[in-house]
Steps between C-alpha positions, in 0.01 A plus 500: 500500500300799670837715548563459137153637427435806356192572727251306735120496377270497768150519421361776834672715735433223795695263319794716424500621839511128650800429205691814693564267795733286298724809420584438150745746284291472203225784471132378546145614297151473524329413191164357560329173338326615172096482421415476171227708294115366539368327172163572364398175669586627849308770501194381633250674777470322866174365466571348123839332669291319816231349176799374322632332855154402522463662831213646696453814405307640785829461690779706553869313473851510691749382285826323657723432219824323609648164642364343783808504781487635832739796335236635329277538771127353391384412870515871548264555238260175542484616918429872384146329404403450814475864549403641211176673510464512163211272367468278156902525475711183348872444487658335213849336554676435220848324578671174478539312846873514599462366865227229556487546874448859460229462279329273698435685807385773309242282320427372830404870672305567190292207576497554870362866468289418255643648197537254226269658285673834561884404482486357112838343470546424136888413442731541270314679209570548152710828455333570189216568751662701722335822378191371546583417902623881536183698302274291668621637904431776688836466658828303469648371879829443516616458945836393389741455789753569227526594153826589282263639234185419521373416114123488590482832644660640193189274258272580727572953438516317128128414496408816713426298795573650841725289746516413863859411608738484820701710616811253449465537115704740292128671386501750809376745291130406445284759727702795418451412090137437602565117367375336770616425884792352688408298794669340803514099472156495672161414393311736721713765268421304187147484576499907571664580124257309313176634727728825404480436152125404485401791631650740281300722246490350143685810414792420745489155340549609138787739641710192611458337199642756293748550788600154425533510140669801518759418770623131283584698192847532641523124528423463120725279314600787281588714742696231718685362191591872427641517870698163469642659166618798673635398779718247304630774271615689812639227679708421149582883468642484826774231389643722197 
C-alpha cells in the first residue's frame, strides 16, 4: 500500500526523519496537525479562566495537559517541585490514567513530600474545557521522552501560553522563538525554567504570549488544509 502512495504525510520533521530509516521509494512531507480559530467564548483573561475552574486565585498554575504514561514524562514535572523556589505555585494535571502502576507511585511521592495540595490531579476533563485549563497557566510542561507531534504544545502557542518541553520532542525550537524553554529530562532543569519564567518582567511575559500566538498561525486549519491541497495537486501533476 505505501509504495503505491502518492506521498507519505508526516506531521514534524522528527517524524519524517525517523520514517527515512525504513527507506521507502515514495516521497515523504511534513504537514503539521491543524489548530482551529479561537471562538468568542475562548477568549477569556487568566484570572477570569482560574474563577470559572473555581480555583484560587492568589495562585499561580502549571498546566500538564496530556495522558498519564511514563512516555509522557509527569514524574519529571511532579519531582521538579521539590526544587522550585517559587512560592504559592499549583500544578494542574489534566489526563486520563493509562498505566495504574505509574500513577500510583506518583500519587504516592506527592503524598510523601507533602504535596497533595500542590499536585491537583483532576483526570480526564471535559474538552469543551480545555481552554479554560490553558488561559488559566502560566506555563504548559510537556518532559516527553518522545513525541511524534506533540498536539498540546501546538494548543498551548493556541491560547498564548508559553511551554516547557524536552529536548526529545519535535518542538526544539522554543528559546530561539522566545516560546518558552527546552529542558533535559531532569527536574533540577524543570525547576530552573519555571523559577526562569517567574522572574521575568511583565513585559517579557506579554512578549511570549504574542510570540505564541503568532508562531501557531502556521498550524491553522486553513493554512494546513491549503498545504494538504497543494501537495496533492503536485503529487497528481507528477503522474500526467
Amino acid at each position: 500500500i505505501i509504495e503505491d502512495s502518492l506521498f507519505i504525510h508526516t506531521t514534524s520533521s522528527l517524524e519524517n526523519r525517523f520514517l527515512k530509516i525504513f527507506n521507502f521509494k515514495v516521497p515523504s512531507i511534513v504537514i503539521p496537525n491543524p489548530v482551529y480559530s479561537l471562538s468568542a467564548q475562548e477568549n477569556i483573561s487568566k484570572t477570569d479562566a482560574k474563577v470559572k475552574l473555581h480555583l484560587n486565585t492568589e495562585y499561580d498554575y502549571l498546566l500538564f495537559y496530556s495522558r498519564i504514561n511514563k512516555v509522557k514524562g509527569l514524574d519529571y514535572l511532579i519531582k521538579s517541585f521539590t526544587h522550585i523556589k517559587q512560592t504559592k505555585l499549583k500544578l494542574l494535571v489534566c489526563g486520563s490514567i493509562e498505566d495504574k502502576n505509574y500513577f500510583k507511585n506518583l500519587t504516592d511521592f506527592v503524598a510523601l513530600h507533602g504535596l497533595k495540595d500542590v499536585i491537583l490531579f483532576l483526570g480526564h476533563t471535559n474538552p469543551k474545557d480545555k481552554y479554560l485549563y490553558y488561559s488559566a497557566s502560566d506555563l504548559h510542561i510537556l518532559p516527553s521522552h518522545s513525541e511524534n507531534f506533540g498536539m498540546s504544545v501546538a494548543d498551548s502557542f493556541f491560547y498564548s501560553t508559553p511551554v516547557i518541553t524536552s529536548h526529545h520532542t519535535p518542538w526544539n525550537n522554543l528559546e530561539i522563538n522566545n516560546l518558552g524553554w527546552n529542558v533535559d529530562l531532569c527536574s533540577h532543569d524543570i525547576a530552573r525554567c519555571i523559577d526562569l519564567y517567574f522572574n521575568l518582567s511583565s513585559e517579557t511575559k506579554v512578549s511570549m504570549y504574542k510570540n505564541c500566538k503568532n508562531y501557531v498561525e502556521a498550524y491553522d486549519y486553513k493554512n494546513v488544509a491549503m498545504s494538504f491541497h497543494d501537495n496533492l495537486q503536485k503529487a497528481i501533476s507528477s503522474l500526467v
